[in-house]
mmCIF file of C-alpha atoms in Angstrom:
data_model
loop_
_atom_site.group_PDB
_atom_site.id
_atom_site.type_symbol
_atom_site.label_atom_id
_atom_site.label_comp_id
_atom_site.label_asym_id
_atom_site.label_seq_id
_atom_site.Cartn_x
_atom_site.Cartn_y
_atom_site.Cartn_z
ATOM 1 C CA UNK A 134 -3.073 -4.428 32.940
ATOM 2 C CA UNK A 135 -4.477 -0.979 32.108
ATOM 3 C CA UNK A 136 -1.318 -0.046 30.182
ATOM 4 C CA UNK A 137 -1.390 -3.365 28.325
ATOM 5 C CA UNK A 138 -5.011 -2.765 27.329
ATOM 6 C CA UNK A 139 -4.135 0.694 26.035
ATOM 7 C CA UNK A 140 -1.261 -0.719 23.974
ATOM 8 C CA UNK A 141 -3.590 -3.349 22.497
ATOM 9 C CA UNK A 142 -6.042 -0.626 21.463
ATOM 10 C CA UNK A 143 -3.248 1.389 19.854
ATOM 11 C CA UNK A 144 -2.102 -1.648 17.916
ATOM 12 C CA UNK A 145 -5.653 -2.433 16.774
ATOM 13 C CA UNK A 146 -6.009 1.142 15.506
ATOM 14 C CA UNK A 147 -2.743 0.738 13.595
ATOM 15 C CA UNK A 148 -3.933 -2.546 12.040
ATOM 16 C CA UNK A 149 -7.229 -0.955 11.010
ATOM 17 C CA UNK A 150 -5.383 1.877 9.313
ATOM 18 C CA UNK A 151 -3.007 -0.604 7.671
ATOM 19 C CA UNK A 152 -5.969 -2.493 6.205
ATOM 20 C CA UNK A 153 -7.306 0.709 4.632
ATOM 21 C CA UNK A 154 -3.925 1.722 3.233
ATOM 22 C CA UNK A 155 -3.341 -1.797 1.907
ATOM 23 C CA UNK A 156 -6.339 -1.403 -0.402
ATOM 24 C CA UNK A 157 -5.016 1.726 -2.156
ATOM 25 C CA UNK A 158 -3.401 1.248 -5.580
ATOM 26 C CA UNK A 159 -1.696 3.550 -8.049
ATOM 27 C CA UNK A 160 1.498 4.872 -6.440
ATOM 28 C CA UNK A 161 4.606 5.630 -8.456
ATOM 29 C CA UNK A 162 7.305 4.470 -6.049
ATOM 30 C CA UNK A 163 5.669 1.583 -4.223
ATOM 31 C CA UNK A 164 2.805 -0.889 -4.147
ATOM 32 C CA UNK A 165 1.108 -2.344 -1.086
ATOM 33 C CA UNK A 166 -1.263 -5.201 -0.405
ATOM 34 C CA UNK A 167 -2.483 -7.035 2.666
ATOM 35 C CA UNK A 168 -1.425 -10.555 3.542
ATOM 36 C CA UNK A 169 -3.586 -11.493 6.475
ATOM 37 C CA UNK A 170 -4.851 -9.171 9.162
ATOM 38 C CA UNK A 171 -1.478 -8.410 10.763
ATOM 39 C CA UNK A 172 0.770 -8.226 7.695
ATOM 40 C CA UNK A 173 1.141 -5.853 4.776
ATOM 41 C CA UNK A 174 3.606 -6.298 1.926
ATOM 42 C CA UNK A 175 5.213 -3.125 0.588
ATOM 43 C CA UNK A 176 7.208 -3.339 -2.655
ATOM 44 C CA UNK A 177 9.397 -0.275 -3.214
ATOM 45 C CA UNK A 178 11.004 0.634 -6.532
ATOM 46 C CA UNK A 179 14.805 0.362 -6.572
ATOM 47 C CA UNK A 180 16.302 3.549 -7.983
ATOM 48 C CA UNK A 181 18.959 3.505 -9.234
ATOM 49 C CA UNK A 182 19.013 -0.166 -10.167
ATOM 50 C CA UNK A 183 22.767 -0.516 -9.591
ATOM 51 C CA UNK A 184 24.614 0.806 -6.597
ATOM 52 C CA UNK A 185 27.686 2.709 -7.730
ATOM 53 C CA UNK A 186 29.358 6.078 -7.404
ATOM 54 C CA UNK A 187 28.511 8.443 -10.236
ATOM 55 C CA UNK A 188 30.719 11.357 -11.297
ATOM 56 C CA UNK A 189 29.342 14.537 -12.862
ATOM 57 C CA UNK A 190 30.668 17.921 -13.924
ATOM 58 C CA UNK A 191 29.547 20.754 -11.619
ATOM 59 C CA UNK A 192 28.759 24.338 -12.658
ATOM 60 C CA UNK A 193 32.158 25.442 -11.362
ATOM 61 C CA UNK A 194 33.873 23.092 -13.762
ATOM 62 C CA UNK A 195 35.054 20.606 -11.137
ATOM 63 C CA UNK A 196 34.005 16.988 -10.985
ATOM 64 C CA UNK A 197 31.641 15.945 -8.197
ATOM 65 C CA UNK A 198 31.044 12.415 -7.017
ATOM 66 C CA UNK A 199 27.605 11.397 -5.784
ATOM 67 C CA UNK A 200 28.020 8.995 -2.883
ATOM 68 C CA UNK A 201 25.328 6.325 -2.670
ATOM 69 C CA UNK A 202 25.389 4.897 0.843
ATOM 70 C CA UNK A 203 24.119 1.441 -0.027
ATOM 71 C CA UNK A 204 24.438 -1.199 1.165
ATOM 72 C CA UNK A 205 24.258 0.037 4.749
ATOM 73 C CA UNK A 206 26.091 -1.221 7.783
ATOM 74 C CA UNK A 207 24.123 -3.976 9.497
ATOM 75 C CA UNK A 208 24.590 -2.527 13.001
ATOM 76 C CA UNK A 209 23.057 0.790 11.980
ATOM 77 C CA UNK A 210 20.303 -0.660 9.828
ATOM 78 C CA UNK A 211 19.006 -3.657 11.795
ATOM 79 C CA UNK A 212 18.055 -4.226 15.421
ATOM 80 C CA UNK A 213 20.700 -6.383 17.096
ATOM 81 C CA UNK A 214 19.752 -9.806 18.382
ATOM 82 C CA UNK A 215 20.582 -8.730 21.916
ATOM 83 C CA UNK A 216 18.144 -5.824 21.728
ATOM 84 C CA UNK A 217 15.544 -8.075 20.124
ATOM 85 C CA UNK A 218 15.711 -10.507 23.038
ATOM 86 C CA UNK A 219 15.150 -7.632 25.455
ATOM 87 C CA UNK A 220 12.229 -6.184 23.486
ATOM 88 C CA UNK A 221 10.513 -9.486 22.758
ATOM 89 C CA UNK A 222 10.183 -10.561 26.372
ATOM 90 C CA UNK A 223 11.374 -14.028 25.361
ATOM 91 C CA UNK A 224 15.073 -13.427 25.871
ATOM 92 C CA UNK A 225 15.227 -16.174 28.493
ATOM 93 C CA UNK A 226 14.726 -18.710 25.693
ATOM 94 C CA UNK A 227 16.930 -16.768 23.242
ATOM 95 C CA UNK A 228 14.060 -15.586 21.019
ATOM 96 C CA UNK A 229 14.235 -12.186 19.337
ATOM 97 C CA UNK A 230 11.736 -10.507 17.034
ATOM 98 C CA UNK A 231 11.366 -12.800 14.031
ATOM 99 C CA UNK A 232 8.524 -12.383 11.502
ATOM 100 C CA UNK A 233 5.805 -15.024 11.249
ATOM 101 C CA UNK A 234 7.847 -16.805 8.561
ATOM 102 C CA UNK A 235 11.528 -16.424 7.558
ATOM 103 C CA UNK A 236 12.348 -14.514 4.375
ATOM 104 C CA UNK A 237 13.832 -17.674 2.891
ATOM 105 C CA UNK A 238 10.278 -19.035 2.765
ATOM 106 C CA UNK A 239 8.771 -15.911 1.234
ATOM 107 C CA UNK A 240 5.851 -17.020 -0.936
ATOM 108 C CA UNK A 241 5.402 -13.784 -2.895
ATOM 109 C CA UNK A 242 7.436 -13.307 -6.051
ATOM 110 C CA UNK A 243 10.460 -11.017 -5.864
ATOM 111 C CA UNK A 244 12.345 -9.205 -8.611
ATOM 112 C CA UNK A 245 15.447 -7.052 -9.034
ATOM 113 C CA UNK A 246 13.455 -3.903 -9.759
ATOM 114 C CA UNK A 247 11.832 -3.695 -6.333
ATOM 115 C CA UNK A 248 12.630 -4.469 -2.713
ATOM 116 C CA UNK A 249 9.956 -6.233 -0.718
ATOM 117 C CA UNK A 250 9.259 -5.270 2.885
ATOM 118 C CA UNK A 251 6.970 -6.830 5.448
ATOM 119 C CA UNK A 252 5.173 -4.340 7.697
ATOM 120 C CA UNK A 253 3.494 -6.176 10.549
ATOM 121 C CA UNK A 254 1.710 -5.465 13.782
ATOM 122 C CA UNK A 255 1.822 -8.800 15.577
ATOM 123 C CA UNK A 256 -0.163 -9.003 18.782
ATOM 124 C CA UNK A 257 2.655 -10.905 20.467
ATOM 125 C CA UNK A 258 5.006 -7.922 20.002
ATOM 126 C CA UNK A 259 2.389 -5.251 20.737
ATOM 127 C CA UNK A 260 3.911 -2.798 18.253
ATOM 128 C CA UNK A 261 4.740 -2.580 14.532
ATOM 129 C CA UNK A 262 8.029 -3.759 13.019
ATOM 130 C CA UNK A 263 9.402 -3.960 9.477
ATOM 131 C CA UNK A 264 11.480 -6.735 7.895
ATOM 132 C CA UNK A 265 13.249 -6.913 4.527
ATOM 133 C CA UNK A 266 11.931 -9.809 2.431
ATOM 134 C CA UNK A 267 13.994 -9.546 -0.770
ATOM 135 C CA UNK A 268 17.181 -8.018 -2.188
ATOM 136 C CA UNK A 269 18.843 -7.852 1.227
ATOM 137 C CA UNK A 270 22.270 -7.471 -0.352
ATOM 138 C CA UNK A 271 21.258 -4.178 -1.972
ATOM 139 C CA UNK A 272 20.324 -2.573 1.336
ATOM 140 C CA UNK A 273 22.556 -4.055 4.002
ATOM 141 C CA UNK A 274 25.955 -5.713 4.371
ATOM 142 C CA UNK A 275 25.260 -8.974 6.176
ATOM 143 C CA UNK A 276 27.996 -10.774 8.028
ATOM 144 C CA UNK A 277 26.861 -14.198 6.878
ATOM 145 C CA UNK A 278 27.680 -15.629 10.301
ATOM 146 C CA UNK A 279 24.049 -16.195 11.282
ATOM 147 C CA UNK A 280 21.444 -17.729 8.985
ATOM 148 C CA UNK A 281 18.674 -15.775 10.747
ATOM 149 C CA UNK A 282 20.237 -12.309 10.357
ATOM 150 C CA UNK A 283 18.128 -11.629 7.257
ATOM 151 C CA UNK A 284 15.107 -11.688 9.534
ATOM 152 C CA UNK A 285 16.276 -8.986 11.907
ATOM 153 C CA UNK A 286 13.760 -6.116 11.995
ATOM 154 C CA UNK A 287 14.880 -2.737 10.706
ATOM 155 C CA UNK A 288 15.929 0.259 12.774
ATOM 156 C CA UNK A 289 13.476 2.870 11.532
ATOM 157 C CA UNK A 290 12.822 6.304 12.953
ATOM 158 C CA UNK A 291 9.103 5.824 12.390
ATOM 159 C CA UNK A 292 8.694 2.553 14.293
ATOM 160 C CA UNK A 293 11.072 3.718 17.047
ATOM 161 C CA UNK A 294 8.573 6.466 17.915
ATOM 162 C CA UNK A 295 5.902 3.916 18.841
ATOM 163 C CA UNK A 296 6.790 3.917 22.542
ATOM 164 C CA UNK A 297 6.127 7.674 22.764
ATOM 165 C CA UNK A 298 3.428 8.345 20.169
ATOM 166 C CA UNK A 299 1.121 6.765 17.618
ATOM 167 C CA UNK A 300 2.765 5.816 14.326
ATOM 168 C CA UNK A 301 0.959 6.227 11.020
ATOM 169 C CA UNK A 302 1.347 3.564 8.368
ATOM 170 C CA UNK A 303 2.319 6.154 5.735
ATOM 171 C CA UNK A 304 5.171 7.401 7.931
ATOM 172 C CA UNK A 305 6.705 3.936 7.736
ATOM 173 C CA UNK A 306 6.135 3.713 3.977
ATOM 174 C CA UNK A 307 7.703 7.121 3.309
ATOM 175 C CA UNK A 308 10.817 6.041 5.211
ATOM 176 C CA UNK A 309 11.061 2.815 3.207
ATOM 177 C CA UNK A 310 10.808 4.767 -0.045
ATOM 178 C CA UNK A 311 13.623 7.049 1.116
ATOM 179 C CA UNK A 312 15.757 3.990 1.904
ATOM 180 C CA UNK A 313 15.339 2.383 -1.529
ATOM 181 C CA UNK A 314 15.140 5.377 -3.833
ATOM 182 C CA UNK A 315 18.225 7.584 -4.189
ATOM 183 C CA UNK A 316 17.953 10.483 -4.162
ATOM 184 C CA UNK A 317 14.798 10.322 -2.058
ATOM 185 C CA UNK A 318 11.792 11.635 -4.018
ATOM 186 C CA UNK A 319 10.243 14.926 -2.927
ATOM 187 C CA UNK A 320 6.910 13.129 -2.716
ATOM 188 C CA UNK A 321 7.056 9.459 -1.672
ATOM 189 C CA UNK A 322 3.312 9.198 -2.364
ATOM 190 C CA UNK A 323 3.466 10.495 -5.937
ATOM 191 C CA UNK A 324 0.527 9.159 -7.933
ATOM 192 C CA UNK A 325 1.013 7.064 -11.057
ATOM 193 C CA UNK A 326 -1.822 8.547 -13.098
ATOM 194 C CA UNK A 327 -1.145 6.208 -16.005
ATOM 195 C CA UNK A 328 -2.219 3.297 -13.785
ATOM 196 C CA UNK A 329 -5.726 4.722 -13.488
ATOM 197 C CA UNK A 330 -5.957 5.198 -17.262
ATOM 198 C CA UNK A 331 -5.691 1.421 -17.693
ATOM 199 C CA UNK A 332 -8.689 0.651 -15.479
ATOM 200 C CA UNK A 333 -12.290 0.216 -16.642
ATOM 201 C CA UNK A 334 -14.474 3.192 -15.713
ATOM 202 C CA UNK A 335 -16.269 1.564 -12.772
ATOM 203 C CA UNK A 336 -13.000 0.261 -11.274
ATOM 204 C CA UNK A 337 -11.311 3.614 -11.877
ATOM 205 C CA UNK A 338 -13.968 5.432 -9.856
ATOM 206 C CA UNK A 339 -13.410 3.115 -6.888
ATOM 207 C CA UNK A 340 -9.604 3.257 -7.152
ATOM 208 C CA UNK A 341 -9.469 7.040 -7.495
ATOM 209 C CA UNK A 342 -11.867 7.455 -4.571
ATOM 210 C CA UNK A 343 -9.595 5.331 -2.382
ATOM 211 C CA UNK A 344 -6.559 7.366 -3.474
ATOM 212 C CA UNK A 345 -8.302 10.677 -2.764
ATOM 213 C CA UNK A 346 -9.213 9.487 0.729
ATOM 214 C CA UNK A 347 -5.647 8.330 1.400
ATOM 215 C CA UNK A 348 -4.019 11.578 0.273
ATOM 216 C CA UNK A 349 -6.480 13.540 2.427
ATOM 217 C CA UNK A 350 -5.523 11.441 5.464
ATOM 218 C CA UNK A 351 -1.822 12.086 4.835
ATOM 219 C CA UNK A 352 -2.385 15.847 4.720
ATOM 220 C CA UNK A 353 -4.589 15.805 7.820
ATOM 221 C CA UNK A 354 -1.978 13.882 9.821
ATOM 222 C CA UNK A 355 0.343 16.875 10.189
ATOM 223 C CA UNK A 356 3.056 18.922 8.536
ATOM 224 C CA UNK A 357 5.401 17.063 6.207
ATOM 225 C CA UNK A 358 8.005 18.254 3.736
ATOM 226 C CA UNK A 359 6.023 16.584 0.956
ATOM 227 C CA UNK A 360 2.616 18.117 1.792
ATOM 228 C CA UNK A 361 2.579 20.610 -1.089
ATOM 229 C CA UNK A 362 3.336 17.847 -3.601
ATOM 230 C CA UNK A 363 0.656 15.611 -2.081
ATOM 231 C CA UNK A 364 -1.826 18.479 -2.332
ATOM 232 C CA UNK A 365 -1.042 18.937 -6.022
ATOM 233 C CA UNK A 366 -1.748 15.263 -6.723
ATOM 234 C CA UNK A 367 -4.846 15.379 -4.533
ATOM 235 C CA UNK A 368 -6.314 18.246 -6.564
ATOM 236 C CA UNK A 369 -5.712 16.436 -9.853
ATOM 237 C CA UNK A 370 -6.971 13.121 -8.482
ATOM 238 C CA UNK A 371 -10.130 14.693 -7.045
ATOM 239 C CA UNK A 372 -10.978 16.376 -10.332
ATOM 240 C CA UNK A 373 -10.454 13.162 -12.264
ATOM 241 C CA UNK A 374 -12.531 11.230 -9.734
ATOM 242 C CA UNK A 375 -15.570 13.495 -10.087
ATOM 243 C CA UNK A 376 -15.230 13.589 -13.865
ATOM 244 C CA UNK A 377 -15.270 9.803 -13.922
ATOM 245 C CA UNK A 378 -18.222 9.787 -11.537
ATOM 246 C CA UNK A 379 -20.136 11.957 -14.003
ATOM 247 C CA UNK A 380 -19.179 9.658 -16.892
ATOM 248 C CA UNK A 381 -20.283 6.608 -14.934
ATOM 249 C CA UNK A 382 -23.611 8.256 -14.107
ATOM 250 C CA UNK A 383 -24.208 9.014 -17.796
ATOM 251 C CA UNK A 384 -23.209 5.477 -18.781
ATOM 252 C CA UNK A 385 -25.562 3.953 -16.191
ATOM 253 C CA UNK A 386 -28.419 6.249 -17.215
ATOM 254 C CA UNK A 387 -27.940 5.359 -20.876
ATOM 255 C CA UNK A 388 -27.869 1.668 -19.994
ATOM 256 C CA UNK A 389 -31.062 1.983 -17.946
ATOM 257 C CA UNK A 390 -32.844 3.785 -20.788
ATOM 258 C CA UNK A 391 -31.790 1.075 -23.226
ATOM 259 C CA UNK A 392 -33.065 -1.587 -20.835
ATOM 260 C CA UNK A 393 -36.413 0.203 -20.470
ATOM 261 C CA UNK A 394 -36.745 0.597 -24.238
ATOM 262 C CA UNK A 395 -35.895 -3.037 -24.797
ATOM 263 C CA UNK A 396 -38.352 -4.073 -22.090
ATOM 264 C CA UNK A 397 -41.084 -1.940 -23.666
ATOM 265 C CA UNK A 398 -40.503 -3.403 -27.113
ATOM 266 C CA UNK A 399 -40.533 -6.880 -25.655
ATOM 267 C CA UNK A 400 -43.860 -6.239 -23.954
ATOM 268 C CA UNK A 401 -45.430 -4.962 -27.181
ATOM 269 C CA UNK A 402 -44.078 -7.918 -29.121
ATOM 270 C CA UNK A 403 -45.433 -10.316 -26.530
ATOM 271 C CA UNK A 404 -48.856 -8.695 -26.651
ATOM 272 C CA UNK A 405 -48.969 -8.858 -30.479
ATOM 273 C CA UNK A 406 -47.861 -12.466 -30.508
ATOM 274 C CA UNK A 407 -50.476 -13.541 -27.973
ATOM 275 C CA UNK A 408 -53.259 -15.619 -29.668
ATOM 276 C CA UNK A 409 -56.472 -13.628 -30.099
ATOM 277 C CA UNK A 410 -59.771 -15.159 -28.989
ATOM 278 C CA UNK A 411 -62.780 -14.479 -31.224
ATOM 279 C CA UNK A 412 -65.647 -13.813 -28.829
ATOM 280 C CA UNK A 413 -68.343 -14.452 -31.421
ATOM 281 C CA UNK A 414 -66.840 -17.772 -32.454
ATOM 282 C CA UNK A 415 -66.600 -18.738 -28.809
ATOM 283 C CA UNK A 416 -70.221 -17.908 -28.187
ATOM 284 C CA UNK A 417 -71.270 -19.751 -31.394
ATOM 285 C CA UNK A 418 -69.527 -22.929 -30.382
ATOM 286 C CA UNK A 419 -71.306 -22.832 -27.067
#
């Protein structure tokens, strides 16, 4: 019971972090949003769009072929049904680790430019798992023998570490970006600064503040190969955030001054328009 309670607390901490991450917008390679308390949708950009071998001329004059290892073998990319039954605790009734709803009933729109993933921390499983929700054929070679094979959770290094250590939401996201984008970007959390330029000033301040906080959390979580790139974006994002804060302060101050001026003029106008009472006439009529 004590171990189960500890696992529940770990999962709740993961869900809390997932909620915070799910509110951050403005990434170059992916977009996230929450769908309920236990589920987060992560849409990752597909690069390149078509899976093929490309040939290029090397510096030595010989031709080199870039091997793109997609789609992947199902056995190496997805958790087998046998393992799922063992992990789920419901193997006696032949139940694995399905998501809350099958991918065939996915309600969110999908497109060819991105692959949709479901990151979830269901209480019944007591740990996070990830499922592919769109463009399965780009990532994995399915046998087609089982209609439920699309809903097998993925074999990820990040989620596999859960039994031994806490898993950060961004560790899962960075692995998903590396799966979809070839070659893997040096910084999976690269900021799309053009996104912030499209936002109204007040919204931009909130969005940039959320991004700054997220990038700080990533850096504080430990050493990563992408830390230097994240730090570069963090510096730029922080500067832009405080510049926008200053602009918003000026805009609010100007608006307040205009309101006070308008209020003052209105008061004077009201006083001038008020009917005047002639005291002498009043006394005379009495």
